[in-house]
Coordinates of C-alpha atoms and ligand atoms in Angstrom, one line a residue:
M1 CA -15.4 -22.9 15.5
N2 CA -18.3 -20.7 16.2
M3 CA -20.7 -19.4 13.5
G4 CA -20.0 -15.7 14.2
T5 CA -16.4 -16.2 13.4
Q6 CA -16.9 -18.3 10.4
S7 CA -19.1 -15.8 8.9
R8 CA -16.5 -13.1 9.4
T9 CA -13.8 -14.8 7.5
E10 CA -16.3 -15.9 4.8
R11 CA -17.4 -12.2 4.4
A12 CA -16.7 -10.8 0.9
D13 CA -14.3 -8.1 2.3
F14 CA -12.2 -10.8 4.0
Q15 CA -12.3 -13.2 1.0
A16 CA -11.2 -10.2 -1.2
T17 CA -7.7 -10.4 0.3
A18 CA -7.1 -13.8 -1.2
D19 CA -5.1 -14.8 1.9
P20 CA -4.5 -18.5 1.2
A21 CA -5.5 -19.3 4.8
L22 CA -9.0 -18.4 4.0
N23 CA -9.3 -20.6 1.1
E24 CA -10.1 -24.3 1.7
A25 CA -8.7 -25.2 -1.8
A26 CA -5.3 -24.5 -0.4
D27 CA -5.5 -27.7 1.5
R28 CA -5.3 -29.7 -1.8
T29 CA -3.5 -27.5 -4.3
A30 CA -0.7 -24.9 -4.6
D31 CA -2.4 -23.5 -7.7
V32 CA -4.5 -20.9 -5.9
K33 CA -4.9 -17.4 -7.3
L34 CA -3.2 -14.6 -5.3
L35 CA -3.6 -10.8 -5.8
S36 CA -0.8 -8.9 -7.5
Y37 CA 0.9 -6.0 -5.7
E38 CA -1.1 -3.5 -7.6
E39 CA -4.3 -5.3 -6.8
L40 CA -3.4 -5.4 -3.2
Y41 CA -2.8 -1.6 -3.3
A42 CA -6.2 -1.0 -4.9
L43 CA -7.9 -3.2 -2.2
W44 CA -6.2 -1.1 0.5
E45 CA -7.8 2.1 -1.0
R46 CA -11.2 0.3 -0.8
Q47 CA -10.7 -1.0 2.8
Q48 CA -10.1 2.2 4.8
W49 CA -11.5 2.7 8.3
Q50 CA -11.2 5.2 11.2
T51 CA -10.2 4.5 14.7
Q52 CA -12.0 7.7 15.7
E53 CA -15.3 6.4 14.6
L54 CA -15.3 3.5 17.0
D55 CA -17.7 3.8 20.0
F56 CA -16.0 2.4 23.1
S57 CA -18.8 3.5 25.7
R58 CA -20.3 -0.1 26.2
D59 CA -16.6 -1.5 26.4
R60 CA -16.0 0.9 29.2
E61 CA -18.9 -0.5 31.2
D62 CA -17.9 -4.1 30.4
W63 CA -14.3 -3.6 31.4
A64 CA -15.2 -2.0 34.7
G65 CA -17.5 -5.0 35.4
F66 CA -14.9 -7.7 34.7
P67 CA -13.5 -9.3 37.8
E68 CA -9.9 -8.3 38.7
E69 CA -8.6 -11.7 37.7
E70 CA -10.2 -11.6 34.3
R71 CA -8.9 -8.1 33.6
F72 CA -5.4 -9.4 34.4
Q73 CA -5.8 -12.4 32.2
R74 CA -7.0 -10.3 29.2
M75 CA -3.9 -8.0 29.6
Y76 CA -1.6 -10.6 28.0
G77 CA -3.4 -10.7 24.7
L78 CA -3.9 -7.0 24.7
S79 CA -0.3 -6.2 25.5
A80 CA 1.1 -8.6 23.0
F81 CA -1.1 -6.9 20.3
F82 CA -0.4 -3.3 21.4
I83 CA 3.3 -3.7 21.6
G84 CA 3.4 -6.0 18.6
E85 CA 1.7 -3.3 16.4
Q86 CA 4.1 -0.7 17.5
K87 CA 7.2 -2.9 16.8
V88 CA 6.0 -4.0 13.4
A89 CA 5.1 -0.4 12.4
E90 CA 8.7 0.6 13.2
E91 CA 10.4 -2.5 11.7
L92 CA 8.7 -2.3 8.3
G93 CA 10.7 0.7 7.0
P94 CA 13.9 -1.1 6.2
I95 CA 11.9 -4.0 4.7
M96 CA 10.0 -1.5 2.5
R97 CA 13.2 0.1 1.3
A98 CA 14.9 -3.3 0.6
A99 CA 11.9 -4.6 -1.6
P100 CA 13.2 -4.7 -5.1
S101 CA 10.2 -3.4 -7.2
E102 CA 8.2 -0.1 -7.0
D103 CA 4.9 -1.9 -6.9
Q104 CA 6.1 -3.9 -3.8
R105 CA 7.4 -0.7 -2.0
I106 CA 4.2 1.2 -2.7
F107 CA 2.2 -1.6 -1.1
L108 CA 4.5 -1.8 1.9
C109 CA 4.1 1.9 2.4
T110 CA 0.4 1.3 2.8
Q111 CA 1.1 -1.3 5.3
I112 CA 3.2 1.0 7.4
A113 CA 0.2 3.3 7.5
D114 CA -2.0 0.3 8.6
E115 CA 0.3 -0.6 11.4
A116 CA 0.4 3.0 12.6
R117 CA -3.5 2.9 12.7
H118 CA -3.4 -0.4 14.6
V119 CA -1.2 1.3 17.3
R120 CA -3.7 4.2 17.6
F121 CA -6.6 1.7 17.8
F122 CA -5.0 0.1 20.9
E123 CA -4.1 3.5 22.3
R124 CA -7.7 4.7 21.9
F125 CA -9.1 1.5 23.4
Y126 CA -6.9 1.7 26.5
G127 CA -7.5 5.4 26.9
E128 CA -11.3 5.4 26.5
V129 CA -11.9 2.1 28.3
G130 CA -9.6 3.0 31.1
V131 CA -7.3 -0.1 30.9
L132 CA -4.5 1.8 32.5
E133 CA -3.6 5.4 33.4
A134 CA -0.6 6.7 31.4
D135 CA 0.8 9.9 30.4
G136 CA 1.0 9.5 26.6
L137 CA 1.7 6.7 24.2
S138 CA 5.3 5.8 25.3
Q139 CA 4.4 5.5 28.9
M140 CA 1.3 3.4 28.0
L141 CA 3.6 1.0 26.0
E142 CA 6.1 0.8 28.7
Q143 CA 3.4 0.0 31.4
T144 CA 1.7 -2.7 29.3
S145 CA 5.0 -4.4 28.4
E146 CA 5.2 -5.8 31.9
H147 CA 2.6 -8.5 30.8
L148 CA 4.7 -10.0 28.1
N149 CA 6.9 -13.2 28.2
P150 CA 10.5 -13.7 27.2
E151 CA 9.6 -15.4 23.9
F152 CA 7.9 -12.2 22.8
G153 CA 11.2 -10.2 23.1
R154 CA 13.1 -13.0 21.4
L155 CA 10.9 -13.0 18.4
F156 CA 10.4 -9.2 17.9
D157 CA 13.7 -7.8 19.2
E158 CA 16.2 -10.5 18.5
M159 CA 15.0 -12.4 15.4
L160 CA 13.1 -9.7 13.5
G161 CA 15.3 -6.9 14.8
R162 CA 18.5 -8.7 13.5
R163 CA 17.1 -9.0 10.0
T164 CA 15.8 -5.4 9.8
E165 CA 19.1 -4.1 11.1
R166 CA 20.8 -6.1 8.4
L167 CA 18.5 -4.7 5.8
S168 CA 19.1 -1.2 7.0
A169 CA 22.8 -1.6 6.4
E170 CA 22.6 -3.8 3.3
P171 CA 19.2 -3.3 1.5
G172 CA 20.5 -5.5 -1.4
D173 CA 20.8 -8.6 0.7
S174 CA 17.8 -10.5 -0.8
E175 CA 18.1 -13.6 1.4
A176 CA 17.8 -11.4 4.4
L177 CA 14.7 -9.8 2.9
V178 CA 13.2 -13.3 2.3
E179 CA 13.9 -14.1 5.9
A180 CA 12.5 -10.9 7.2
V181 CA 9.2 -11.4 5.2
T182 CA 9.1 -14.9 6.4
L183 CA 9.3 -13.8 10.0
Y184 CA 7.1 -10.7 9.6
H185 CA 4.3 -11.8 7.3
M186 CA 4.2 -15.5 7.8
V187 CA 5.1 -16.0 11.5
I188 CA 4.3 -12.7 13.3
E189 CA 1.2 -11.7 11.3
G190 CA 0.0 -15.0 9.8
M191 CA 0.6 -17.4 12.7
L192 CA 0.4 -15.1 15.7
A193 CA -1.8 -12.1 15.1
L194 CA -4.5 -13.8 13.1
T195 CA -4.7 -16.7 15.6
G196 CA -4.9 -14.4 18.6
Q197 CA -7.5 -12.2 16.9
H198 CA -9.6 -15.2 15.9
F199 CA -9.8 -16.5 19.5
I200 CA -10.1 -13.1 21.1
M201 CA -13.0 -12.0 18.8
D202 CA -14.7 -15.4 19.1
F203 CA -14.6 -15.2 22.9
N204 CA -15.9 -11.6 23.1
E205 CA -18.7 -12.4 20.6
R206 CA -19.7 -15.5 22.5
E207 CA -19.8 -13.5 25.8
G208 CA -21.4 -10.4 24.2
T209 CA -18.5 -8.2 25.6
L210 CA -16.4 -5.3 24.2
P211 CA -18.5 -4.6 21.0
G212 CA -16.4 -1.4 20.0
F213 CA -13.2 -3.4 20.4
V214 CA -14.6 -6.4 18.4
E215 CA -15.6 -4.0 15.6
G216 CA -12.2 -2.3 15.4
F217 CA -10.3 -5.6 15.9
G218 CA -12.3 -7.1 13.0
N219 CA -10.9 -4.2 10.8
V220 CA -7.4 -4.9 12.1
A221 CA -7.8 -8.6 11.2
R222 CA -8.9 -7.8 7.6
D223 CA -5.9 -5.5 7.3
E224 CA -3.6 -8.4 8.5
H225 CA -5.1 -10.8 5.9
R226 CA -4.2 -8.3 3.2
H227 CA -0.6 -8.0 4.6
V228 CA -0.3 -11.8 4.8
A229 CA -1.6 -11.9 1.2
F230 CA 1.4 -9.7 0.2
G231 CA 3.8 -12.0 2.0
S232 CA 2.3 -15.0 0.3
V233 CA 2.7 -13.6 -3.2
F234 CA 6.2 -12.3 -2.5
L235 CA 7.5 -15.6 -1.0
R236 CA 5.8 -17.6 -3.8
E237 CA 7.7 -15.5 -6.4
K238 CA 10.9 -15.9 -4.6
A239 CA 10.6 -19.6 -4.0
R240 CA 10.0 -20.2 -7.7
E241 CA 13.0 -17.9 -8.6
D242 CA 15.7 -19.7 -6.7
E243 CA 16.2 -22.9 -4.5
R244 CA 18.2 -20.8 -2.1
Y245 CA 15.2 -18.6 -1.2
K246 CA 13.2 -21.8 -0.5
R247 CA 15.9 -22.8 1.9
A248 CA 15.8 -19.4 3.5
I249 CA 12.1 -19.6 4.2
E250 CA 12.5 -23.2 5.6
R251 CA 15.3 -22.3 8.0
T252 CA 13.6 -19.1 9.2
L253 CA 10.5 -21.1 9.9
E254 CA 12.5 -23.8 11.8
E255 CA 14.0 -21.1 13.9
A256 CA 10.9 -19.1 14.6
V257 CA 8.0 -21.5 14.8
P258 CA 8.9 -22.9 18.3
V259 CA 9.5 -19.3 19.6
A260 CA 6.1 -18.3 18.1
E261 CA 4.4 -21.1 19.9
G262 CA 5.8 -19.8 23.2
V263 CA 4.4 -16.4 22.4
L264 CA 0.9 -17.9 22.1
S265 CA 1.1 -19.0 25.8
P266 CA 0.8 -16.3 28.5
P267 CA 3.8 -16.2 31.1
W268 CA 1.5 -17.3 33.9
A269 CA 0.0 -20.3 32.0
P270 CA 0.8 -23.7 33.4
E271 CA 3.1 -25.9 31.2
D272 CA 0.3 -28.4 30.7
E273 CA -0.7 -28.6 26.9
D274 CA -4.4 -28.6 27.6
Y275 CA -4.5 -25.6 29.8
E276 CA -7.7 -23.7 29.0
L277 CA -7.9 -19.9 28.7
F278 CA -11.1 -18.1 27.7
G279 CA -12.8 -21.3 26.7
F280 CA -10.1 -22.9 24.5
S281 CA -6.9 -24.8 25.1
I282 CA -3.4 -23.8 24.2
S283 CA -3.1 -26.8 22.0
E284 CA -6.2 -25.7 20.1
T285 CA -4.7 -22.3 19.4
R286 CA -1.4 -23.9 18.3
A287 CA -3.4 -26.3 15.9
F288 CA -5.3 -23.3 14.4
A289 CA -2.0 -21.5 13.9
A290 CA -0.4 -24.5 12.2
K291 CA -3.3 -25.2 9.8
C292 CA -3.1 -21.5 8.6
L293 CA 0.6 -21.7 8.1
M294 CA 0.3 -25.0 6.2
R295 CA -2.2 -23.5 3.7
R296 CA 0.0 -20.6 3.1
L297 CA 3.2 -22.7 2.7
K298 CA 1.5 -24.9 0.2
V299 CA 0.5 -21.9 -1.9
I300 CA 4.0 -20.6 -1.7
G301 CA 5.3 -23.9 -2.9
L302 CA 6.7 -25.4 0.2
G303 CA 3.9 -27.6 1.5
Ligands
FE2_401 FE1 -1.1 -4.7 12.4
FE2_402 FE1 0.1 -6.1 9.7

């Protein structure tokens, strides 16, 4: 792990989220303090940022200077995030409505606003840097989706989509809510988004490339830690409340983790476990994702 990355997650604003993955103590004990829903809301008010303030002029020069092959390889990560943000922004409504308490719903409303900002962040980056020519956001999303793999569709459209559809029809189905939060906050945000962000920012910092992107993506990562912190406190409460919720978390992870590991690997990557991309191997990425998940599960009461 490089020093630049270490110092980011050790920064006071990242530590303020109390995401268990950022706390070494979570390797040893489940008794780690998490923020309440009200505290998470207050933190959201303090951690605002603007996509329109980011300066992408250096990024534009960098992008134009990358070899064709490297631009193509970078498209998998960018597309997975861009489409992922758009999908989670739209899937969160039914989850928010199904959350049983007012404090939970208010926090989830702030998260919907964050996910919308993350979509605009990618839209601005694509547009200003010239990643692709498109006529509006929908066309941009459609064009970039060509870079994704089938596991991505399975996880977002089939697995998460099935739960949010259920919650739209039956907001009182608390087991479906626990399953949806496990998929959304633990697997998609906790395992996938934060792992991808860690390695993408690490690589760009090492290479000294895309400074505007790295700055904005750092803000996105801080938001994601706050979102995962919500998932952790929610699932801890549920796991303590009833054994059947614990089982719901476990069976959702069993179903989703292998698919999520497939999402971490680009469609054009060789099957070989030690395949290297941007200076790290696929197995290294998976190990990082697994370690973060283990810390969170321990704190939830499942590790
Ligand atoms: Fe996001
Ligand atoms: Fe998020």
